[in-house]
Every structure is written in C-alpha cells, then in structure tokens.
Coordinates of C-alpha atoms in Angstrom, one line a residue:
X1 CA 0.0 0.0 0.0
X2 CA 2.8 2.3 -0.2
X3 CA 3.1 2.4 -3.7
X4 CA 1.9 4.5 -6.7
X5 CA -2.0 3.1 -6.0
X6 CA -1.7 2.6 -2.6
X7 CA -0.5 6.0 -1.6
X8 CA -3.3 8.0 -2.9
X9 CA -5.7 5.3 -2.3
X10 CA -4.7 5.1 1.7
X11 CA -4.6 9.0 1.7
X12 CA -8.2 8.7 0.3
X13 CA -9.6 5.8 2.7
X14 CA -8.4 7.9 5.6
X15 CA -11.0 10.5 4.6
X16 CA -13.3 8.3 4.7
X17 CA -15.6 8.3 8.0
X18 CA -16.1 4.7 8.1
X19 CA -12.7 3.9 8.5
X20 CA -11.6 3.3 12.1
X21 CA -8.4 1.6 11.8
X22 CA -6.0 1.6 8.0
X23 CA -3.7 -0.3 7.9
X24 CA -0.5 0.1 5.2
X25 CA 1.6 -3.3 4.2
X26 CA 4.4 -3.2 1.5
X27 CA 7.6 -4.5 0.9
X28 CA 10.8 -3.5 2.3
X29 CA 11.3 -2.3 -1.1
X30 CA 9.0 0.0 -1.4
X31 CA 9.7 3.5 -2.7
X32 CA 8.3 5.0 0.7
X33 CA 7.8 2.5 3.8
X34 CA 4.9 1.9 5.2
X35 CA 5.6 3.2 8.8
X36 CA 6.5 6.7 6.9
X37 CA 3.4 6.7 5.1
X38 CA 1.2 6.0 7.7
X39 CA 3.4 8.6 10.0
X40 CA 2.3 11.2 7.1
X41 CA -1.4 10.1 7.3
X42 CA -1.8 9.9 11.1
X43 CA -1.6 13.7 11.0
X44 CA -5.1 14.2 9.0
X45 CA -7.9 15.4 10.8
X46 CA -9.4 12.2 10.6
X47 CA -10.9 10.3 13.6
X48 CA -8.6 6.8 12.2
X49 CA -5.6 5.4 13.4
X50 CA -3.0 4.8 10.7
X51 CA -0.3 2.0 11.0
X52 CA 2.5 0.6 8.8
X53 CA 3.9 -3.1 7.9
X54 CA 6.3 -3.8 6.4
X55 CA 7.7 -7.7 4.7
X56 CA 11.2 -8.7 3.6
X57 CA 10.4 -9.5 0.0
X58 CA 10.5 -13.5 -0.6
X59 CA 8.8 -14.0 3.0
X60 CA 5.1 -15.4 3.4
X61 CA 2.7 -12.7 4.1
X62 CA 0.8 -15.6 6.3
X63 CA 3.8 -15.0 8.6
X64 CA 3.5 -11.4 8.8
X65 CA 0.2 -9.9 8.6
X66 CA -1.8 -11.3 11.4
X67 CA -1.4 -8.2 13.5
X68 CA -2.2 -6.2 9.9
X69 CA -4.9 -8.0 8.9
X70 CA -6.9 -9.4 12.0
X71 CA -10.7 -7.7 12.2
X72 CA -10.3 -6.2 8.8
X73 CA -13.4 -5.6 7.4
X74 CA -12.4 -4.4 4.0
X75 CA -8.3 -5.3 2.2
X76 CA -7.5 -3.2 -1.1
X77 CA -5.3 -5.5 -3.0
X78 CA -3.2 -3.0 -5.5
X79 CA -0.1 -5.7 -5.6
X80 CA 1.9 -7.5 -8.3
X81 CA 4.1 -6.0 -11.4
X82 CA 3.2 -4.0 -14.1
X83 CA 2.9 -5.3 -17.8
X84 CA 6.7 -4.5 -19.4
X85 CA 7.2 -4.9 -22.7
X86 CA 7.4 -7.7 -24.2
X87 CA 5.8 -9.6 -21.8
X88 CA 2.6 -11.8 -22.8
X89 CA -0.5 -11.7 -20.8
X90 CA 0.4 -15.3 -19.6
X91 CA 3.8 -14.0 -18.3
X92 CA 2.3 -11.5 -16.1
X93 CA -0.4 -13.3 -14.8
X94 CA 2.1 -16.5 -13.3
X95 CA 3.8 -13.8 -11.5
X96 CA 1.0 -11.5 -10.1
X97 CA -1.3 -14.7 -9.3
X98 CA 1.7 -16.1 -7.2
X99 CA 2.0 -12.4 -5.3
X100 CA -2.1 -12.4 -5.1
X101 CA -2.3 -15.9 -3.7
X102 CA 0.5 -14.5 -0.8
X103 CA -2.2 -11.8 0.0
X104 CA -5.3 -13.9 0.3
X105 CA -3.6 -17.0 2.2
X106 CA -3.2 -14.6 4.7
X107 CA -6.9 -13.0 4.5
X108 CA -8.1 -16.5 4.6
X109 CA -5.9 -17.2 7.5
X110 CA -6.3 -13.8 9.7
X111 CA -9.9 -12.0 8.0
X112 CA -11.8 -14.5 6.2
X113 CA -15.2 -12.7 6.5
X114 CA -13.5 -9.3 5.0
X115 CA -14.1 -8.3 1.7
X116 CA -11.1 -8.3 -0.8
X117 CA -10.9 -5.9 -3.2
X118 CA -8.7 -7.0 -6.2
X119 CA -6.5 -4.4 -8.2
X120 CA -4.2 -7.2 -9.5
X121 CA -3.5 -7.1 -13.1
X122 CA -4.7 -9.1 -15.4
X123 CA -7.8 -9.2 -13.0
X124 CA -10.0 -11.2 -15.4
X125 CA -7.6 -14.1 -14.5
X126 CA -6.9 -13.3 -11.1
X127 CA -10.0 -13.1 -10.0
X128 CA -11.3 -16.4 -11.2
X129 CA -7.8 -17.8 -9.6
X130 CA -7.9 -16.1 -6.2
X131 CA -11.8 -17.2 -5.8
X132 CA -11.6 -20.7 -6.4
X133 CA -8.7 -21.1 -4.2
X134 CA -11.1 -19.6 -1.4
X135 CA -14.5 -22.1 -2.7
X136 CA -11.2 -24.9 -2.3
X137 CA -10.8 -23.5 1.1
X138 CA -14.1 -23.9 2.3
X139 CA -14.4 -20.1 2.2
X140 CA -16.7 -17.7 0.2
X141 CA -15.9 -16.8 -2.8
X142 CA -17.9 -14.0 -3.5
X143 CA -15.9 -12.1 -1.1
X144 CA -13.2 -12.0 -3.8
X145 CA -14.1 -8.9 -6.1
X146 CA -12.5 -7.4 -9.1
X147 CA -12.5 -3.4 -8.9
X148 CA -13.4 -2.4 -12.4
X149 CA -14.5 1.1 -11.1
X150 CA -12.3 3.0 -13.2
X151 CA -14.0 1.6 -16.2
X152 CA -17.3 3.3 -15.0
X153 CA -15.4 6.1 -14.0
X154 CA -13.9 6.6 -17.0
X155 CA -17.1 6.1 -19.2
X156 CA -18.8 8.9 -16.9
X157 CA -15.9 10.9 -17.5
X158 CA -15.8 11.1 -21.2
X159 CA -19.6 11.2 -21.4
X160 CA -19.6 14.2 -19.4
X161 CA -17.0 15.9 -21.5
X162 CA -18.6 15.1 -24.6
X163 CA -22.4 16.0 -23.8
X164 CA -21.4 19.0 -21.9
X165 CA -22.8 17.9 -18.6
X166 CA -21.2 17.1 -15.2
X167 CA -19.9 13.6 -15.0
X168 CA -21.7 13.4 -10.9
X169 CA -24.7 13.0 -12.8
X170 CA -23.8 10.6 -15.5
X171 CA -23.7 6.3 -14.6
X172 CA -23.0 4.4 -17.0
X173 CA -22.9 0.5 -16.4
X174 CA -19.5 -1.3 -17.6
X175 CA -20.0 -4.9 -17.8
X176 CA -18.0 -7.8 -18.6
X177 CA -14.3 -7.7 -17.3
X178 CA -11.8 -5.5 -17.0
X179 CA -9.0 -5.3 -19.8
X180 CA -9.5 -4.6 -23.9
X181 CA -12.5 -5.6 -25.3
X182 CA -13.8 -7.3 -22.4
X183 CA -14.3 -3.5 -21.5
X184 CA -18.3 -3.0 -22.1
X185 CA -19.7 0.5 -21.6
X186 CA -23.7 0.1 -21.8
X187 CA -24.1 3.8 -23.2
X188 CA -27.5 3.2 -23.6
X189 CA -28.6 2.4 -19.9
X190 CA -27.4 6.4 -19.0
X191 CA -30.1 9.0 -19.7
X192 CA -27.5 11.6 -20.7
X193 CA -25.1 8.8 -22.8
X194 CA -28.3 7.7 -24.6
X195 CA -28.4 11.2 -26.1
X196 CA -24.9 11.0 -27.7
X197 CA -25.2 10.2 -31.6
X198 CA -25.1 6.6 -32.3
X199 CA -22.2 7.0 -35.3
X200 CA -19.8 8.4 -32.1
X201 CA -20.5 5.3 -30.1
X202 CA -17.9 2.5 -31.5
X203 CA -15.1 5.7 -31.0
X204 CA -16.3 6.5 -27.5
X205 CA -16.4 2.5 -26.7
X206 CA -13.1 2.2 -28.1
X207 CA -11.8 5.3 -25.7
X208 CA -13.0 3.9 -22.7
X209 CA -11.3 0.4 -23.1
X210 CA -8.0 2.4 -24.6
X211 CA -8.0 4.6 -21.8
X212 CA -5.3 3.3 -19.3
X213 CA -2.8 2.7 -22.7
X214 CA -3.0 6.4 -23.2
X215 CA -2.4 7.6 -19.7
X216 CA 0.9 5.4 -20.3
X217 CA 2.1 6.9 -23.0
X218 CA 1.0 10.1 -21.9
X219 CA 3.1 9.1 -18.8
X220 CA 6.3 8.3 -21.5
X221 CA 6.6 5.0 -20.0
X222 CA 7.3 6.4 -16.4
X223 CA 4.1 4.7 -14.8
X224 CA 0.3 4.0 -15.5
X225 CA -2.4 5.2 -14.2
X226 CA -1.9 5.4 -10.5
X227 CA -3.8 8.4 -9.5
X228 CA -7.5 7.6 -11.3
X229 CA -7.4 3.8 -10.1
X230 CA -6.4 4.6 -6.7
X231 CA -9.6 7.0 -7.2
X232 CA -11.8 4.4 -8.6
X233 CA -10.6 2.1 -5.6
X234 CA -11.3 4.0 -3.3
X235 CA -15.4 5.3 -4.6
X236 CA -15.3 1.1 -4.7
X237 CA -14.2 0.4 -1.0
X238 CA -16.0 3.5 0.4
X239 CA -19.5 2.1 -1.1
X240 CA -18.3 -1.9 0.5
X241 CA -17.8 -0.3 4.0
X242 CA -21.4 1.9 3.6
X243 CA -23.1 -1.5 2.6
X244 CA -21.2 -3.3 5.7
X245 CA -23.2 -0.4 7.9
X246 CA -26.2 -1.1 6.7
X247 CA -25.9 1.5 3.9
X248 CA -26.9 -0.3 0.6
X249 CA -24.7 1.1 -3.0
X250 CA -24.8 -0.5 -6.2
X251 CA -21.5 -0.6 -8.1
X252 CA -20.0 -2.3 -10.9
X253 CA -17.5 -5.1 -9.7
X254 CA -16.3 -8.3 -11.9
X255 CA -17.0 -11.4 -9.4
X256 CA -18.4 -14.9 -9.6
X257 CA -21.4 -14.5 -11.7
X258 CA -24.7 -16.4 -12.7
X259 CA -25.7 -13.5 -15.0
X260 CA -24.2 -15.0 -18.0
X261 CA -23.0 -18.1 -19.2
X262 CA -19.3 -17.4 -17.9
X263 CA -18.5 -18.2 -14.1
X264 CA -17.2 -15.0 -14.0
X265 CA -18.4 -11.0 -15.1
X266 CA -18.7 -7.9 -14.4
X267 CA -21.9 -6.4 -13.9
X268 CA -23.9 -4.3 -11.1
X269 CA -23.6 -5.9 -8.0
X270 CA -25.4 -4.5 -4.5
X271 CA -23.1 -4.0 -1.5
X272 CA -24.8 -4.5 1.5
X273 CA -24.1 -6.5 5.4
X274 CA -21.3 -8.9 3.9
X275 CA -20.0 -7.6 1.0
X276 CA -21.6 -8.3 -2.3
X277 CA -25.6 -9.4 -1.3
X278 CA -27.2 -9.4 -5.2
X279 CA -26.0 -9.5 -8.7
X280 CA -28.3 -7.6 -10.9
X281 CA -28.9 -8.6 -14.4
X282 CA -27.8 -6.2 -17.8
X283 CA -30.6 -5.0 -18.6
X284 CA -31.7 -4.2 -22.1
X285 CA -28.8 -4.1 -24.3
X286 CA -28.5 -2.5 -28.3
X287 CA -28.1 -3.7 -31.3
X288 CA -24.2 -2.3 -30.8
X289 CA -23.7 -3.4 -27.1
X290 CA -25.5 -7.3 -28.1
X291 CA -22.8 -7.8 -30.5
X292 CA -20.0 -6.2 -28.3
X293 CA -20.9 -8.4 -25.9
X294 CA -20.3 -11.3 -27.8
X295 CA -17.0 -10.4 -28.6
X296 CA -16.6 -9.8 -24.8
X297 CA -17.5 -13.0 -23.8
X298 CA -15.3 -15.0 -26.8
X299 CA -12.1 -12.9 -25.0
X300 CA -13.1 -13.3 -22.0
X301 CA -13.5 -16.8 -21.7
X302 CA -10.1 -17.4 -22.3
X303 CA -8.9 -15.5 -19.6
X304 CA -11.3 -17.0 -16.9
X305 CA -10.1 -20.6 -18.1
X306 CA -6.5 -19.5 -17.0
X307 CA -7.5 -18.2 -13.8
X308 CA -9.7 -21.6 -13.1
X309 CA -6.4 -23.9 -14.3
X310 CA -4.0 -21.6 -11.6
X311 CA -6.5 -22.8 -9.0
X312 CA -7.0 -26.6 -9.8
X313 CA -3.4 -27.2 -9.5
X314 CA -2.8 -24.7 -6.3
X315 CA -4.5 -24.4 -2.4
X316 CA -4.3 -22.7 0.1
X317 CA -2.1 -23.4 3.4

C-alpha cells in the first residue's frame, strides 16, 4: 500500500468516515515504507488510526500480517508488477497470481469474512484464480471482487465531456471484465449517454477500453495510471464499508457470476451487510452493445479458463 495506487488510495480511505483503523503493508522495497506513510497520514484530521507493515520481499505474508490483517473488514489488494514490454499476458499473470495468492492466504488465515478488493492485473484471471482457491478452502468466494470502477469512472468521465454535462450526474454501467475488449460501456442504460449520436458510439467504446494505454504513453513509459485507479478504488471500498453499515450502494464489480454463461463478469452488483448481497442482471442491451458483448464473452473466456487452471493445481495453506 505504499506504492503508486496505494499512496493515494490510503490518503483517500483515511478521509473516509467509516474507517476506524487503516492499515498500510508493502515490501521493504518500497519506494516509501509503510511506517513513513502512515506517520504522514496519522496527522489528518481524521478520527482513524494509521499504521504501517512492512515484509522482507520473498517471505510469506501468512507469517507477517496477522497483527495487519486481523478484524479487517475491507483489504485493497493494488499488488503485483506492471505489464513490461514484451511480456505476454500469460507471463504477467504467473507472477501476479503467485504475489495475489500471498495476500489472500493470509486474508483466509487472519480475516476470512473481510471483503477483498482485487487491483491485480490481469484481474480477469486473477480473480477467477484467487476465488476458487477460497471455494477450495471452504471459504466464500464472493468475497473475492474485481475493482473495475475506473472503467465506470472513466465512461462517466468522457460522457460528461462530450455531452457538456457534469460527470456526478452521468452512470453508465460497464460490464464484462476489466481489460481490452472485455471493457463494455452500456451507453445506452445512462439518460445523458443515450443522447450521444449513435455513429460516435464505437469511438467513444473504443476510448473507454484504450484509456489506461493512453495515460501510459502520456506518462512516456514512467508509470500507468496510479492516480484515477487509486480514485476508482477508493469510490469502490468507500460504497463496501457503507453497505457493511447497513448502507446499501450499487456498483460495478467483476465477481463470480450467474448472469451470464461465464462463471465470472462484471456487472452491477449491491453491496450491502457482507460484502456483495445481489448481482443484478444487464438490462436491455442495443443492437451495438448485443454484439460487443459477444465479442466480450469470446475474449473473455479465455482469460477466466487461465485463472480456473491456476486454481486446480494450487491451495491454500
């Protein structure tokens, strides 16, 4: 959590009046450790208590985190490596699902009831990985959850900009998973997106799933977007702790699913006592969002089968 997500996301939970106690956990390679981090937060005039831990990289995190981790209600995964070049998909994924299955061993072990939010690329097989490896553990799996936020956040975003109206008043739904064409903005389930001409649809579709390449190249290969998914994460795990006080929210999340024929999507879920209570369905789709959806599936697929192999051949202790 001390990190380029997890800095601004921390800085933004601790604003957050349902949050008694944060708790920070990194690396002891870090760029900033998490005792300094959380010294620099515990001076907001904020009612929580802030505290840093730290891991020698190669240890388990089962070994470390019990003090961390014990009565969490709510853990913000932003872990693993980002894509370099030249790297496939399939390379990425074997290293993040090894530093993701770390970080829920020890949820399992030390906070099995909390909610774990997932910002572990590629999270369409993550997800699927880390989730069967709970059901394996006799655990629930729905308390695994995909943040696809910035998605929706970036959908609202661009809306906004091109209809001329404030993006607070724009939701637009953004199913499927969370990387490429998977991305699916329903355009047509927002009163003010609905208004946009249909011929600058397939651009606007295309912007939202392009969106993270271009704050990378905008970025000139220095980082990705940090800032706007720490954002995202944190309008995500502010809604999960109102719907564990009895507050219900409705967000988009990418989790186990019976909506579709996939065992896993992204789609509206309500938050309520216990994390995710109800999936809801799509909806009515277009002519333009029924096709993309195909295609979203066909990718997707793929990607959920890679997650669901990780799991069949790993456990967890």
């Amino acid at each position: 959590g001390a990190g380029g997500i997890g800095q601004p996301l921390s800085l933004l939970m601790a604003m957050d009046s349902n949050v008694g106690e944060l708790c920070i956990f990194d690396l002891d390679v870090a760029m900033v450790p998490p005792a300094g981090v959380a010294a620099d937060l515990g001076h907001l005039e904020r009612k929580c208590s802030v505290k840093g831990y730290t891991m020698p990289v190669g240890k388990s995190p089962a070994e470390y985190l019990e003090e961390c981790l014990t009565g969490c209600h709510l853990v913000l995964v932003p872990a693993g490596v980002p894509r370099k070049p030249g790297m496939t998909r399939d390379d990425l994924f074997k290293t993040n699902a090894g530093i993701a299955k770390g970080i829920v061993e020890a949820c399992a072990k030390f906070c099995p009831e909390a909610v774990l939010g997932m910002i572990v690329n590629p999270v369409n097989s993550v997800v699927p990985a880390m989730a069967e490896l709970y059901k394996k553990k006799g655990l629930d799996p729905m308390k695994i959850v995909g943040i696809t936020t910035l998605d929706v956040v970036r959908a609202n975003k661009f809306v906004g900009e091109i209809a001329g109206k404030n993006p607070n008043y724009v939701n637009v739904p953004v199913v499927g998973g969370h990387a490429g064409t998977t991305i699916l903005p329903l355009f047509s389930q927002d009163k003010v997106a609905k208004t946009i001409e249909s011929d600058k649809i397939p651009d606007l579709d295309k912007h939202v799933q392009d969106a993270g390449t271009d704050v990378v190249n905008a970025k000139g290969g220095k980082g990705s977007a940090t800032l706007s998914m720490a954002y995202a994460g944190a309008r995500f795990g502010k809604s999960v702790l109102a719907g564990l006080s009895g507050r219900r929210r409705v967000e988009c999340a990418y989790c186990k699913s019976d909506i579709t024929d996939l065992p896993y999507f992204a789609q509206k879920v309500v938050l309520g006592e216990g994390g995710i209570v109800k999936l809801l369905p799509l909806g009515e789709l277009n002519e333009h969002e029924t096709k993309r959806l195909e295609e979203a599936k066909e990718q997707l697929k793929g990607e959920i089968e890679t997650g669901m192999k990780y799991a069949e051949t790993e456990s967890l202790a």
